[in-house]
Structure formats: C-alpha cells, structure tokens
Short mmCIF file of C-alpha atoms in Angstrom, two decimals:
data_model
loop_
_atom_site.label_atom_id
_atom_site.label_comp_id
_atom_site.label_asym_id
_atom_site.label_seq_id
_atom_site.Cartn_x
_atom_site.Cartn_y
_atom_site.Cartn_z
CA UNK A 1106 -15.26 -50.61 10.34
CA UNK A 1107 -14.30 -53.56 8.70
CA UNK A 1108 -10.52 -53.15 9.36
CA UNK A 1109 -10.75 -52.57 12.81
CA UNK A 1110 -12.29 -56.36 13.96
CA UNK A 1111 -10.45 -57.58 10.91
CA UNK A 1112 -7.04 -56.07 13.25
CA UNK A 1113 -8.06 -57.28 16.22
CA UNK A 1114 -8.80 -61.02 15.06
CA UNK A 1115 -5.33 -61.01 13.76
CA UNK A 1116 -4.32 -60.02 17.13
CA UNK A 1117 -4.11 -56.26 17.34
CA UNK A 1118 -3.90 -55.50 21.19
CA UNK A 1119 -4.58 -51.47 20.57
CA UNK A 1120 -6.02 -49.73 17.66
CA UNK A 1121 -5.94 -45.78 17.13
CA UNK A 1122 -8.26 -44.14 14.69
CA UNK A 1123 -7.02 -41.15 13.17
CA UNK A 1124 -9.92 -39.29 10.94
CA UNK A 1125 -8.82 -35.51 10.09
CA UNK A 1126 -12.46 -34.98 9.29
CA UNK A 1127 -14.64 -36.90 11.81
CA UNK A 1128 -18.21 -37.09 9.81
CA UNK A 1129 -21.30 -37.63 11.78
CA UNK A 1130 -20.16 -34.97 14.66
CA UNK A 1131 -22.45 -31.69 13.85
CA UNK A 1132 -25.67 -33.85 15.23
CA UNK A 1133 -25.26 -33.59 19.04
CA UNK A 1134 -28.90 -33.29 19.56
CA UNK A 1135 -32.16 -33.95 18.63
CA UNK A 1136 -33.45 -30.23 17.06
CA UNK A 1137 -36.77 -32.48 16.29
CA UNK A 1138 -38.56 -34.93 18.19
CA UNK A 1139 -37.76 -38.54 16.42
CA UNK A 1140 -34.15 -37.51 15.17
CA UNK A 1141 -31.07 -39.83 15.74
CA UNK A 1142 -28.08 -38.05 17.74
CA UNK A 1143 -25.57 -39.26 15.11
CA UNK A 1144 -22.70 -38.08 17.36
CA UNK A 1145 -23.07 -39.71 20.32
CA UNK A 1146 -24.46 -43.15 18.22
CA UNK A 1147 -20.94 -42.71 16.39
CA UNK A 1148 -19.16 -42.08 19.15
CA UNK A 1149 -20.60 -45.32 21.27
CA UNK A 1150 -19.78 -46.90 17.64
CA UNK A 1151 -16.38 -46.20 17.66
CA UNK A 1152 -15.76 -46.93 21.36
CA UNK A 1153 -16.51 -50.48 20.62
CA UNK A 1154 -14.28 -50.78 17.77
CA UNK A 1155 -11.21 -48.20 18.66
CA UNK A 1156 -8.91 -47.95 22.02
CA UNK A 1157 -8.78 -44.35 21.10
CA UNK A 1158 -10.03 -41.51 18.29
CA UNK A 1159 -8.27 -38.72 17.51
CA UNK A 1160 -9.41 -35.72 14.83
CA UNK A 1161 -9.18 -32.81 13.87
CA UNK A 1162 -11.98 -29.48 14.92
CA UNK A 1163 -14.51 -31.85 15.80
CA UNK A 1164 -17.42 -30.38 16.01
CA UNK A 1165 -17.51 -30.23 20.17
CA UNK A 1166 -20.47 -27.64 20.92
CA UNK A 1167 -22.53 -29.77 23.42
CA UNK A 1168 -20.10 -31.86 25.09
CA UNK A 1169 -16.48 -30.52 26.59
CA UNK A 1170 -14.41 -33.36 25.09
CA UNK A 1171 -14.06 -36.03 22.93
CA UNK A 1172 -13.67 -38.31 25.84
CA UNK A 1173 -17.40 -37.80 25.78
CA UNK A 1174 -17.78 -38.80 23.01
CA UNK A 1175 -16.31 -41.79 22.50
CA UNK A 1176 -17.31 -43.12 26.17
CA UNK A 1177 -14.56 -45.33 27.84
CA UNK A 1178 -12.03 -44.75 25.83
CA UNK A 1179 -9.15 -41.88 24.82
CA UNK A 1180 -10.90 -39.00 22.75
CA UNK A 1181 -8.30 -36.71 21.17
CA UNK A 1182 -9.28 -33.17 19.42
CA UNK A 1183 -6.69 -31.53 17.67
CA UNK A 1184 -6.68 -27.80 16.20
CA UNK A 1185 -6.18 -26.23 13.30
CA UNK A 1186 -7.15 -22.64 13.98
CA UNK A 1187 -3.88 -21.63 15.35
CA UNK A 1188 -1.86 -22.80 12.02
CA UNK A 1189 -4.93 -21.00 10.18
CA UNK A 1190 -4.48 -17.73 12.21
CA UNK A 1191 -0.23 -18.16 11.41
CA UNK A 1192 -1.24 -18.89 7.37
CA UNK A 1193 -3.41 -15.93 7.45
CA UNK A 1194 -1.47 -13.56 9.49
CA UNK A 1195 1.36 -14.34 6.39
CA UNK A 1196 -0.70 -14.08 3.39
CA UNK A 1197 -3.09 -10.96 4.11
CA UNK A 1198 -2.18 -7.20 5.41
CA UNK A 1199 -3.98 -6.15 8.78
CA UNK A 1200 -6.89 -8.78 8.35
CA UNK A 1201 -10.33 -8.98 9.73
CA UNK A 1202 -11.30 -12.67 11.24
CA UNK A 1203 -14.53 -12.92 11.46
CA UNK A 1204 -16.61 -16.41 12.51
CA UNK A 1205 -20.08 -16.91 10.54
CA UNK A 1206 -21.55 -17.62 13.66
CA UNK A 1207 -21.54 -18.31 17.83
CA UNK A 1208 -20.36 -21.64 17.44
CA UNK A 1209 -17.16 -21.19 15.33
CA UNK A 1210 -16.09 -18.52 18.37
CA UNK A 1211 -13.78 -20.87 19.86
CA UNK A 1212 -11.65 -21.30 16.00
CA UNK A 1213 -11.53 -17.65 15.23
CA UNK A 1214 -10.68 -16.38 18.83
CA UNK A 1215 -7.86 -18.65 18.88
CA UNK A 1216 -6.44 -18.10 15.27
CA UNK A 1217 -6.88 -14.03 16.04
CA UNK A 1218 -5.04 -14.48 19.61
CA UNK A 1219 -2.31 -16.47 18.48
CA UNK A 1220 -0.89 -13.90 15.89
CA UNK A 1221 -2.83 -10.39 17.65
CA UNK A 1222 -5.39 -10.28 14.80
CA UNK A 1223 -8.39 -8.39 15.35
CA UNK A 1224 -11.46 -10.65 15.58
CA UNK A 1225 -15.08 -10.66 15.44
CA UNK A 1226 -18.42 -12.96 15.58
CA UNK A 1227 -21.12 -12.46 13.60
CA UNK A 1228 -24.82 -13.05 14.82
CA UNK A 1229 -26.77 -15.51 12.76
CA UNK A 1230 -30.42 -16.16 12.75
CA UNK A 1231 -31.69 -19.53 11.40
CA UNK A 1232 -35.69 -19.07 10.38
CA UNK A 1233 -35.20 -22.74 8.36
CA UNK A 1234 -33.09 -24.94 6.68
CA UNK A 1235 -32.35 -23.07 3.46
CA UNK A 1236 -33.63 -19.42 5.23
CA UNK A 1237 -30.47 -17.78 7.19
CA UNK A 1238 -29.26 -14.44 7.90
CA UNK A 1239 -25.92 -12.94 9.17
CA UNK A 1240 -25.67 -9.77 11.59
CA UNK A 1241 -22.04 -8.55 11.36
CA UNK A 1242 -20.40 -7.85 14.78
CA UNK A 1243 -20.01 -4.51 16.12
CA UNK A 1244 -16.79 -4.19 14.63
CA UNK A 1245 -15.44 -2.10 11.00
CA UNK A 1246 -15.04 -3.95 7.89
CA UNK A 1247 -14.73 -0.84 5.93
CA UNK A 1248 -11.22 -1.74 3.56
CA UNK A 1249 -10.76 -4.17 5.64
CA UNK A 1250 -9.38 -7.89 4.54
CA UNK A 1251 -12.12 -9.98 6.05
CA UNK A 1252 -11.25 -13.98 6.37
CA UNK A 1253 -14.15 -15.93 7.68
CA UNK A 1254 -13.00 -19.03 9.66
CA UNK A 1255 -15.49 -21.87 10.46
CA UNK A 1256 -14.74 -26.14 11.29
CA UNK A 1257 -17.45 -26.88 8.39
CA UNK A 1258 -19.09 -26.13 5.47
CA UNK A 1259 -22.57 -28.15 4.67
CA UNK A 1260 -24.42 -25.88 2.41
CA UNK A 1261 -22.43 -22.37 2.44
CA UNK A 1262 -25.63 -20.46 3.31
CA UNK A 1263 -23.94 -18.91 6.37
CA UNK A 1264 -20.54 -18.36 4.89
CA UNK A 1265 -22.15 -16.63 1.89
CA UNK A 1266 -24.72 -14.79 4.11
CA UNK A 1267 -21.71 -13.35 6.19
CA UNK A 1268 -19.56 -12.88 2.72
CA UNK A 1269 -22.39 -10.54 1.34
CA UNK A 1270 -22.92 -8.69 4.76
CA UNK A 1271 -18.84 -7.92 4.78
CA UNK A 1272 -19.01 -6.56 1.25
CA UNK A 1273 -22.09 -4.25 1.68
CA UNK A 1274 -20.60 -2.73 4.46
CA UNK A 1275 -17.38 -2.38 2.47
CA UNK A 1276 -14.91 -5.21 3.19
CA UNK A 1277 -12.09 -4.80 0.48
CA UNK A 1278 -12.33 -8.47 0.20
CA UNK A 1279 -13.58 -11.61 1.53
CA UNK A 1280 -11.64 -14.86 1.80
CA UNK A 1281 -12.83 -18.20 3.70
CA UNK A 1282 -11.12 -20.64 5.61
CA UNK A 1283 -12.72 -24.04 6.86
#
C-alpha cells in the first residue's frame, strides 16, 4: 500500500498485484447488522491502487469473479485444487476427498474430477462462532483414506469436526489439505 503510489510517482504506468493468499476475502457480507464487508472495501481498495489483482482460491462465494471484486479493473483467480487433486492422487491409495463444507464444493469437485477420485461434501451446521457440527455425505469412509480439502483454515473447528466424523465412522485415516 505504500509501494504501490510510491511506483506510480516514480512513473509506473501499470502495476500488478500478485498475493497467493488474498486476506480480507471470507467477509462478502454483512452476517450482522453494523458489520463492514471487508471484501468488497478491499477490493474498491485495491482498484484504486492496482491495474490488476491476481491470487490464488480466493474466497469467491458471493460474487462470480474477481472482476467483481476489484471493480474496474482485471481480477485474476487462480487454482490450486487441480495440482492438490494430482499431489493427492500420487501420495495416497484409492482416497476419499471430502470438503468440510458447501462452500469448499467447487475445490474438492475439481481436485476429485481431474484425477477420477471419488468425492464427497459434508453438511455443516453453524449454531455459533465456536459451536459447529459436521454431517458426513452419503458416501463410505469405512478404510477409506479420507483427505479433506478446503481454501482456508481460521479456527479448524470444521476441519476437526469433519476429521472426528470420518474416524467414527471408520476412515483408516484422515489427512487435510488447505
């Protein structure tokens, strides 16, 4: 923030951001009446400061692009769940992918696909910040290798809700990827 009008005083005509982890993105509406929408107040942010922003998984849930996001100028989301499903599909035997919840869908679907793993998303109920539960899909976990896949980690409530739910129905393990 300090480099960017610091570039274009010295006469930078077109300035790229690049942030593999673009903070500030999970916030892309008010859940509570008063709360800031970090994401788009970000995004307008860096629209005024960058010709374009490109990331990595951005957490997208609300809007279809990053376009959106950074309004006027070139959004760019990259993925990792394809290289995740290719890692995966090397290191473990017949694995399980499961995603913690609805909203990592689109990451574990496409690192299943690209390699034919089998896939699954869990159903998660939120009764409160620190209060969540995990309903595993209606698929087998029994001996299975499960690998939950997710763009972000804040506290680890749903990946360890999910974790326990795979191992009391009898996953043979439980590895995570995020």
């Amino acid at each position: 923030l300090i480099t960017a009008p610091a570039a274009r005083e010295l006469g930078a005509r077109h300035l790229t951001l690049v942030s593999p982890y673009l903070a500030y993105m999970r916030q892309d509406i008010a859940f509570h009446p008063g709360e800031a929408v970090s994401q788009r107040h970000i995004g307008q942010a860096l629209a005024q400061w960058f010709d374009a922003v490109i990331t990595i998984d951005p957490h997208l849930h609300r809007v279809a692009t990053m376009d959106e996001v950074v309004p006027g100028r070139r959004g760019v989301a990259l993925s990792a769940a394809t290289l995740i499903g290719q890692w995966v599909a090397q290191q473990v035997d017949r694995p399980l992918l499961l995603g913690p919840d609805a909203e990592a869908e689109q990451w574990v679907r496409v690192a299943a696909q690209a390699q034919g793993l089998d896939y699954g998303v869990c159903h998660k109920v939120r009764r409160g910040d620190h209060d969540v539960s995990v309903a595993l899909p209606g698929v087998s976990v029994e001996g299975r290798a499960v690998v939950l896949i997710d763009d972000v980690a804040s506290t680890g409530r749903t990946l360890v809700s999910a974790a326990q739910a795979a191992l009391t129905q009898g996953a043979a393990s439980v590895d995570v990827a995020v």
